[in-house]
CSV table of C-alpha atoms in Angstrom, one decimal:
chain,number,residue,atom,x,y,z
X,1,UNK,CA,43.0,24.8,-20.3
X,2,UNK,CA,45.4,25.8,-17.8
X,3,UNK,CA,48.3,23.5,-16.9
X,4,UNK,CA,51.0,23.6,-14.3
X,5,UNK,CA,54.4,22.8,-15.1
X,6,UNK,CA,56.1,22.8,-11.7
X,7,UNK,CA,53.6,19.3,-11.2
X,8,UNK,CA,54.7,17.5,-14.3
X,9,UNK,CA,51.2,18.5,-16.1
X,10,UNK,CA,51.6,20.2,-19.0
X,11,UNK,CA,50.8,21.2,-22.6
X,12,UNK,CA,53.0,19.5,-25.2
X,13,UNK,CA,54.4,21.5,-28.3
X,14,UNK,CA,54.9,19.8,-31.5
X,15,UNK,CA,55.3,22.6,-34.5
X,16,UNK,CA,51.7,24.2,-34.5
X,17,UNK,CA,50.0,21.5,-32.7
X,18,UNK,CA,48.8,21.6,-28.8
X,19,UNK,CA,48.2,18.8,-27.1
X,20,UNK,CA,46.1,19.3,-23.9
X,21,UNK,CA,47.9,18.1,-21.2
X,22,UNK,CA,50.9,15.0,-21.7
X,23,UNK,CA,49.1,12.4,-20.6
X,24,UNK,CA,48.4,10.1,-23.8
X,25,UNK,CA,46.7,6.9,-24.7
X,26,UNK,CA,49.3,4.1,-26.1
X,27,UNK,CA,48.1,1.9,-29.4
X,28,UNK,CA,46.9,-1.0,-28.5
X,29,UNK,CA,46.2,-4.2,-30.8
X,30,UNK,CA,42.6,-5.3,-30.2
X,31,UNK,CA,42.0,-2.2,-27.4
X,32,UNK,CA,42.7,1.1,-28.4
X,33,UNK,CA,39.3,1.2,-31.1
X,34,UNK,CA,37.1,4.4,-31.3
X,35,UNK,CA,34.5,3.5,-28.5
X,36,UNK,CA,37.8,3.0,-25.7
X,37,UNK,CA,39.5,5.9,-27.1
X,38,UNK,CA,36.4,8.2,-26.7
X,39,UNK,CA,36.4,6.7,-22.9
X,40,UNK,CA,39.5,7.2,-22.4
X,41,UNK,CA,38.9,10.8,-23.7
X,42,UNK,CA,36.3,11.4,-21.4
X,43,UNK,CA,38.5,10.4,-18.7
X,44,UNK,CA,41.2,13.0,-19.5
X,45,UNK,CA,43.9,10.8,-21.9
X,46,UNK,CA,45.1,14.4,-23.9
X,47,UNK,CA,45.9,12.5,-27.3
X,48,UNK,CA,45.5,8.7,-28.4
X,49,UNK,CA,46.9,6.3,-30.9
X,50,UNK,CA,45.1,4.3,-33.2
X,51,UNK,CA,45.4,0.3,-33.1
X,52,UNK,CA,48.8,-0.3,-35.5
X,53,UNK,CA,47.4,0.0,-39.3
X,54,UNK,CA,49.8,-2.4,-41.3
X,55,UNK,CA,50.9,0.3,-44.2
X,56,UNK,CA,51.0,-2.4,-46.6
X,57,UNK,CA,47.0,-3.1,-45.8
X,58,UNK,CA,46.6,0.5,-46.0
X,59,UNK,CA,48.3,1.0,-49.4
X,60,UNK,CA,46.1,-1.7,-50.9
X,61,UNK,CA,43.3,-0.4,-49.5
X,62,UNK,CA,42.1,-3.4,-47.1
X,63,UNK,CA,38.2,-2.1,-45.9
X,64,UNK,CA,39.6,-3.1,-42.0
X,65,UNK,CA,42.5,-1.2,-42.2
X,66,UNK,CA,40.3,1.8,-43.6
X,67,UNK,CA,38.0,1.7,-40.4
X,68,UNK,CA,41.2,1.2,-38.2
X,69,UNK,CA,42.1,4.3,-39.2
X,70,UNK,CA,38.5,6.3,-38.9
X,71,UNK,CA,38.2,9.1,-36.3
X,72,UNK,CA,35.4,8.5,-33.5
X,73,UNK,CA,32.8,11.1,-33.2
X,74,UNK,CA,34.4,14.1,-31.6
X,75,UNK,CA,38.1,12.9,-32.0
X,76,UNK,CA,39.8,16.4,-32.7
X,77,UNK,CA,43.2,14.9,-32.9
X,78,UNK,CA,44.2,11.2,-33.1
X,79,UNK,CA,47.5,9.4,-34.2
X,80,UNK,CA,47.5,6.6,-36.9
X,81,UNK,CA,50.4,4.5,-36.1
X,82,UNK,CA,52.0,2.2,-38.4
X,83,UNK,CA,53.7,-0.5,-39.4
X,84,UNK,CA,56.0,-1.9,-41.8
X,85,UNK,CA,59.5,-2.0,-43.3
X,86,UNK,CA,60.9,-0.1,-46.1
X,87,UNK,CA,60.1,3.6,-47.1
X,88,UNK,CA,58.1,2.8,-50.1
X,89,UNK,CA,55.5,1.0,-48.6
X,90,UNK,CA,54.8,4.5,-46.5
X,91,UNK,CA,55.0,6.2,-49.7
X,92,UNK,CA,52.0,4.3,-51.3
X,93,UNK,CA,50.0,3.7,-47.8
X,94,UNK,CA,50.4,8.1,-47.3
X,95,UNK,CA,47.4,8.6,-49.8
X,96,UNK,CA,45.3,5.7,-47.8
X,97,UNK,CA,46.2,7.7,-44.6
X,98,UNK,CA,46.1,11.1,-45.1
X,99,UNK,CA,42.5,10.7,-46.1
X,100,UNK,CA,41.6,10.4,-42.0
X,101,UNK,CA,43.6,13.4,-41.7
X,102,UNK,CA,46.0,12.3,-39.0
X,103,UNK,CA,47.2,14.6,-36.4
X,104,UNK,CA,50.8,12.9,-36.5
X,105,UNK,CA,51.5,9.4,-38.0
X,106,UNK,CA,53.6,7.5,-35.9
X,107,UNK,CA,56.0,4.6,-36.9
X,108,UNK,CA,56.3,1.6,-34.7
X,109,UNK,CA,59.4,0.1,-33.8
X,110,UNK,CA,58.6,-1.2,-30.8
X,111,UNK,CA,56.4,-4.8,-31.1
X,112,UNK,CA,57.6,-7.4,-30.1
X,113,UNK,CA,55.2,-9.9,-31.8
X,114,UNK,CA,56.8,-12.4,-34.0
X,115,UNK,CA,54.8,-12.1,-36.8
X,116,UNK,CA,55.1,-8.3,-37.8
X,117,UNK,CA,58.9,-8.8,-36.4
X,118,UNK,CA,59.5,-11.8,-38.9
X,119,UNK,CA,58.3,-8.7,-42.0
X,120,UNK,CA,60.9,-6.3,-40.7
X,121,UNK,CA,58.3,-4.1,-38.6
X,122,UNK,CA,58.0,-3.6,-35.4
X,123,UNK,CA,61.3,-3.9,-33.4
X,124,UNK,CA,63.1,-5.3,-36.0
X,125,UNK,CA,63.6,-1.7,-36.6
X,126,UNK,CA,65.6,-1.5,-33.7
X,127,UNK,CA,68.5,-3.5,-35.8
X,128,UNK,CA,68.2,-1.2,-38.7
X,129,UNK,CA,68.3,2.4,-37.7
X,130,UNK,CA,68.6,3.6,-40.9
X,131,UNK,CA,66.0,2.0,-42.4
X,132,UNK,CA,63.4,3.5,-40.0
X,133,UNK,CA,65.4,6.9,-40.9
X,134,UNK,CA,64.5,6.5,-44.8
X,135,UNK,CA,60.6,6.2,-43.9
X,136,UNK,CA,60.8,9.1,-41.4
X,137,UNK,CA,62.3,11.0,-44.2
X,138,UNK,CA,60.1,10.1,-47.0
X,139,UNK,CA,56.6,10.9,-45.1
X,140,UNK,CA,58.3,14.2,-44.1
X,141,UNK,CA,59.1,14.8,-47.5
X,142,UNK,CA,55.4,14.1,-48.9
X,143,UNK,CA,53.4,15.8,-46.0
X,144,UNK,CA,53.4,18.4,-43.5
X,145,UNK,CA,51.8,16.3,-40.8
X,146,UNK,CA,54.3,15.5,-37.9
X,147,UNK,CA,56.0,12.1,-37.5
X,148,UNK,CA,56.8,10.4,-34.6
X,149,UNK,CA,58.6,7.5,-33.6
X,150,UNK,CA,58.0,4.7,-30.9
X,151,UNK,CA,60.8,2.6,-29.9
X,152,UNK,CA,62.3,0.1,-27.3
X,153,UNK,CA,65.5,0.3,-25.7
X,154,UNK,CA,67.0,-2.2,-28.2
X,155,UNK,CA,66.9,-5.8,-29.8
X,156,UNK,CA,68.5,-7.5,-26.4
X,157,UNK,CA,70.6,-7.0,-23.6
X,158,UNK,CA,73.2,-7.1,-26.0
X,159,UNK,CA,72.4,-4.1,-28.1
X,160,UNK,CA,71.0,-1.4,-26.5
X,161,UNK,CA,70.7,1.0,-29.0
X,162,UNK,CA,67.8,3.2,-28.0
X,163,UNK,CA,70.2,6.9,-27.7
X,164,UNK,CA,71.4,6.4,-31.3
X,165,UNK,CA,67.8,5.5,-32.2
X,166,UNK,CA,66.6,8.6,-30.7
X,167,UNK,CA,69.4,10.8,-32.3
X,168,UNK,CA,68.8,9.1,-35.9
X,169,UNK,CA,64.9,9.6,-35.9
X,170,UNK,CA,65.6,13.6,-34.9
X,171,UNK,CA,67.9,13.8,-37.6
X,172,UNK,CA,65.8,12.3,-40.4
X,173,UNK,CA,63.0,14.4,-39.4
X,174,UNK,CA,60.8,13.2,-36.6
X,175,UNK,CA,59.0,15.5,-34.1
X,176,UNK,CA,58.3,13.3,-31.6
X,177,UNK,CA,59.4,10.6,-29.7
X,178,UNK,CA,58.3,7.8,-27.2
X,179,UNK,CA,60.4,5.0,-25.5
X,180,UNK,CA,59.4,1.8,-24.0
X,181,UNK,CA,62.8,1.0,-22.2
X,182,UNK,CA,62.3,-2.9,-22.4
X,183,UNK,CA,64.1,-4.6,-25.3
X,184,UNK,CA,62.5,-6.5,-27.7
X,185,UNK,CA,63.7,-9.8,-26.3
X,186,UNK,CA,61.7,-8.9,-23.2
X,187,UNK,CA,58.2,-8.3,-24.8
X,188,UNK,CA,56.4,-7.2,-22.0
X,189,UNK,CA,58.0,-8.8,-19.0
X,190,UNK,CA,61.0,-8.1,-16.5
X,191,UNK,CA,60.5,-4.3,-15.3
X,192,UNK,CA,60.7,-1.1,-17.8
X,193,UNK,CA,64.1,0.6,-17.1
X,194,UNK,CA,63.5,4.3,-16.2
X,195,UNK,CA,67.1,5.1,-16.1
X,196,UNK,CA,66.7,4.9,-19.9
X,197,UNK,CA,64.2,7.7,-20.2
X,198,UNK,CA,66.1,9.7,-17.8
X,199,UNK,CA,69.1,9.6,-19.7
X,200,UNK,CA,67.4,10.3,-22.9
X,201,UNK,CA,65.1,13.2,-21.9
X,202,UNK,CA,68.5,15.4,-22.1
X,203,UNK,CA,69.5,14.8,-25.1
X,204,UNK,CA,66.4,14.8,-27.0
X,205,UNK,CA,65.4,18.4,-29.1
X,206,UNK,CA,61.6,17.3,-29.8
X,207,UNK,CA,59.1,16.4,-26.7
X,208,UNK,CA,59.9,12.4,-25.0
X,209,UNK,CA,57.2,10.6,-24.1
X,210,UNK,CA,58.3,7.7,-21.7
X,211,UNK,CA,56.2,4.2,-21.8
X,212,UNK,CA,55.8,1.3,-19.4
X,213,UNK,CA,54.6,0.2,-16.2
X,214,UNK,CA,52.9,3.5,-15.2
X,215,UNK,CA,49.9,1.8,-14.4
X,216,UNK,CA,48.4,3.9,-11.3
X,217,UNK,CA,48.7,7.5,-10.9
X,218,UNK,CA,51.3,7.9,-8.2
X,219,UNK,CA,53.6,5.8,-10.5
X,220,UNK,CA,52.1,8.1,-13.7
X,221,UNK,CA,53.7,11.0,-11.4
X,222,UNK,CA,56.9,9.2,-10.9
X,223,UNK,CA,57.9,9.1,-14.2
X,224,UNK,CA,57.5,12.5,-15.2
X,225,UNK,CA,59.4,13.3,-12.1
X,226,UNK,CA,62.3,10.7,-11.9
X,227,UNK,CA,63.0,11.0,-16.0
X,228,UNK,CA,62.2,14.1,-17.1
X,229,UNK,CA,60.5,13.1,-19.9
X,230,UNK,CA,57.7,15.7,-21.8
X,231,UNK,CA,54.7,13.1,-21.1
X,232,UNK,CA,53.3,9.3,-20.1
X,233,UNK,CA,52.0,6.8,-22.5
X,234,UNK,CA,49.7,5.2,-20.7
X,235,UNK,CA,49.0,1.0,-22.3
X,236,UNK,CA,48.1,-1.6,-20.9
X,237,UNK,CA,47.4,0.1,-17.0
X,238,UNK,CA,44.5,1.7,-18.9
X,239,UNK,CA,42.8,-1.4,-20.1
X,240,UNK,CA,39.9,-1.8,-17.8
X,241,UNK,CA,40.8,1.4,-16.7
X,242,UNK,CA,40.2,4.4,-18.0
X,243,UNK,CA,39.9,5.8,-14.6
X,244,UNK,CA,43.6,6.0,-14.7
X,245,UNK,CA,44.0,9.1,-16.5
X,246,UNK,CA,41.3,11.1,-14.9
X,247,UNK,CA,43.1,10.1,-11.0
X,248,UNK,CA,46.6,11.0,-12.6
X,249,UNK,CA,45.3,14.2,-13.9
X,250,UNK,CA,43.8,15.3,-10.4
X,251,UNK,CA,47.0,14.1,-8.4
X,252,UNK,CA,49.2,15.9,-10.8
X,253,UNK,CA,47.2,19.1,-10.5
X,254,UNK,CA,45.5,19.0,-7.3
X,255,UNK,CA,47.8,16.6,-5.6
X,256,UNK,CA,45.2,14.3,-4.8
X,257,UNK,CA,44.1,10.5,-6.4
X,258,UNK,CA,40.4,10.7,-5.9
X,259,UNK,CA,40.8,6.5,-5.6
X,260,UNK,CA,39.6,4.0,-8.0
X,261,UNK,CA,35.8,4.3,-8.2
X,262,UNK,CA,32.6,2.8,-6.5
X,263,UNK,CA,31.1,-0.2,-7.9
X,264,UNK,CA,27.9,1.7,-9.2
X,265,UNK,CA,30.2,4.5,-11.4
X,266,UNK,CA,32.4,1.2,-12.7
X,267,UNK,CA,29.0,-0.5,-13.3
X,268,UNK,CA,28.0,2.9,-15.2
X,269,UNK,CA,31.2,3.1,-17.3
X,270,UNK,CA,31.3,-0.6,-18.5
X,271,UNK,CA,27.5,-0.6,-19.9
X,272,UNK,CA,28.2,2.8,-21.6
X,273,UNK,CA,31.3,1.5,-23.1
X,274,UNK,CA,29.1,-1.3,-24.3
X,275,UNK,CA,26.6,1.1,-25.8
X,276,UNK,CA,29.9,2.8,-27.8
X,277,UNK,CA,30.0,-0.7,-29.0
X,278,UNK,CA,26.7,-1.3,-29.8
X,279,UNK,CA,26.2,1.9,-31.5
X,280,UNK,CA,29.4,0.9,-33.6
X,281,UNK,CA,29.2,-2.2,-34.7
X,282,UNK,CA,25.4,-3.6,-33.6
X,283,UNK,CA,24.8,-5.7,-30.6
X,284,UNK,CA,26.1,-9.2,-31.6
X,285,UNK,CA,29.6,-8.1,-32.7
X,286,UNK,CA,30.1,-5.6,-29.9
X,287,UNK,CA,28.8,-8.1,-26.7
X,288,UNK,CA,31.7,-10.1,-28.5
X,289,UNK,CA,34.3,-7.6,-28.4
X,290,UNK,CA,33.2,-6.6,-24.4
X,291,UNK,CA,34.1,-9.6,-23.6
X,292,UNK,CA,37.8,-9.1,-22.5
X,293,UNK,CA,37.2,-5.9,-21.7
X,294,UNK,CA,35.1,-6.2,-19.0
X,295,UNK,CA,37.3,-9.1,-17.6
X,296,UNK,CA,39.9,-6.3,-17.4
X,297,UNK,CA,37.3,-4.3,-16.2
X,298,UNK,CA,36.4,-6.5,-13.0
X,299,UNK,CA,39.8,-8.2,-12.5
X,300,UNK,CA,40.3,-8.9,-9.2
X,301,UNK,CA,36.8,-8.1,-7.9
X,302,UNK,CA,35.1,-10.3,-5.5
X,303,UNK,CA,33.2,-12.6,-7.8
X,304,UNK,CA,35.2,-12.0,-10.9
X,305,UNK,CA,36.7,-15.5,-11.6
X,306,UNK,CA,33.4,-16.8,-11.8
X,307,UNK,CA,32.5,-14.1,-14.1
X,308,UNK,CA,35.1,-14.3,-16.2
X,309,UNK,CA,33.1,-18.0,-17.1
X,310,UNK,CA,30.3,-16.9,-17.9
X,311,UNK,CA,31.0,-13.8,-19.5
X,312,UNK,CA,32.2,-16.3,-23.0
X,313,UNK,CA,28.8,-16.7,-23.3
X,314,UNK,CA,27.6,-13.1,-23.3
X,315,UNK,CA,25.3,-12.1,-26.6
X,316,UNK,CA,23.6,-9.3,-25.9
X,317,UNK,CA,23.5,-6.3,-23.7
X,318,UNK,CA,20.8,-7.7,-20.7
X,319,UNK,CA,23.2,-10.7,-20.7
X,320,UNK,CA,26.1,-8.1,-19.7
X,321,UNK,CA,23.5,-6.2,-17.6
X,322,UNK,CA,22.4,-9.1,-15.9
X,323,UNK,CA,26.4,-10.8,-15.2
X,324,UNK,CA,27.1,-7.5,-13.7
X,325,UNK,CA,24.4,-6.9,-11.5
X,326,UNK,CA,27.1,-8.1,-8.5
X,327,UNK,CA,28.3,-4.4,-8.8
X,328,UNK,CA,25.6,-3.0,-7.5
X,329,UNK,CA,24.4,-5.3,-4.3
């Protein structure tokens, strides 16, 4: 595979491992399973996380963290993120991990969501640098597989630590590193401060991956141009869209977005995502979890509110086949 630097498309280096291009899937709770990340594969994402694997669940060996961690058919390369609070529970979770055979493991400091924040995970992180430092060092120290970190740009408006982050996880050890300039007060609201990636990108010695609200391709572009930074984590602009990457790829090289696409090709997508599903997990578990999936899918649609009813009631796959037959009048 052939990439082009001067467009912001790229391979990214970390130690011996390639990835294909620099634009990457984010984790996702509840999204980001093996039959989206295969789509999402399809559609050109270079690299993809795992949903975040609690490393205490791991180390005790919980069956549903196990399968969080599983590759999908095909999955060359995949990161298993997790979380959690002190270094030793990433000690005793490694052996649970390392049987998947991770391409990096990545350590999440970024969410926001009270209860892993109220355990010390997540962004509470963000208050205690060194702590994330001791766990960066200590899977280092037991594994040759790189370790990256995923941040925000602080706790609150009031401490915005995210360039002494950034410097700290280098130090310890980590080979890679991705900012979501919002703090963790913010969650997911207000606007993601680019500035922050910008000034960061400099100063970092491993490859920047910037996150947040690149959610359609020319914005995708943007980023990598405005900030510098090595690659685009692509979240929650991908939900419902997998689209996203393979338009972002063909502007970035060709300088064209071939446009969202026709109803019959979304129509095509979402029943074949629903057959990942169904070859996954059997029909009645996997017409559950299409449910808000193809509300993202079909948001904002002509039609869609009224699907959005109906599609609660969804059991099997000629239900979904026969709610989404709108797409194709």
């Amino acid at each position: 595979m052939e990439t082009d630097s001067a467009s912001g498309y790229h391979d990214i280096q970390i130690g011996d491992l390639t990835i294909r291009g620099n634009l990457v899937l984010a984790p996702l709770a509840g999204f980001t399973d093996r039959p989206f990340r295969t789509l999402c594969r399809s559609h050109g994402a270079s690299l993809t996380w795992s949903e975040m694997v609690s490393a205490e669940a791991a180390a005790r060996g919980s069956r549903k963290t196990n399968e969080l961690m599983r590759r999908a058919d095909g999955e060359a390369q995949l990161v298993i993120q997790l979380f959690l609070s002190h270094y030793t529970q990433a000690l005793r979770a490694l052996p649970a991990v390392l049987k998947h055979r991770p391409s990096l493991i990545d350590i999440n400091c970024g969410c926001p969501v009270p209860k892993v924040v109220k355990t010390g995970a997540g962004s509470a992180l963000m208050k205690h640098p060194e702590t994330m430092a001791d766990i960066v060092k200590a899977l280092c120290g037991h594994t040759d597989i790189p370790v990256s970190v995923k941040f925000r740009s602080g706790w609150d408006s009031d401490s915005i630590t995210y360039r002494f982050f950034a410097q700290t996880a280098q130090e310890a050890g980590a080979s890679l590193l991705a900012l979501h300039p919002r703090t963790r007060s913010q969650g997911y609201s207000g606007t993601a401060d680019w500035s922050q990636l910008a000034l960061l990108s400099p100063e970092t010695d491993v490859p920047l991956l910037g996150s947040g609200d690149a959610d359609t391709p020319r914005r995708v572009r943007e980023m990598l141009v405005q900030t510098g930074v090595d690659g685009v984590m692509i979240g929650r602009g991908a939900v419902g869209n997998p689209f996203l990457f393979t338009r972002s790829v063909a502007l970035l090289t060709e300088g064209t977005d071939p446009g969202p696409p026709d109803s019959r090709r979304l129509f095509g997508t979402i029943m074949e995502h629903l057959d990942m599903h169904i070859a996954e997990t059997g029909e009645q578990q996997a017409c559950r979890e299409m449910r808000k999936q193809v509300c993202a899918y079909t948001k904002g649609l002509p039609g869609s509110a009224q699907l959005r009813g109906a599609v609660v009631h969804a059991a099997s796959r000629s239900d979904y086949e026969h709610l989404l037959q709108f797409l194709l009048r």
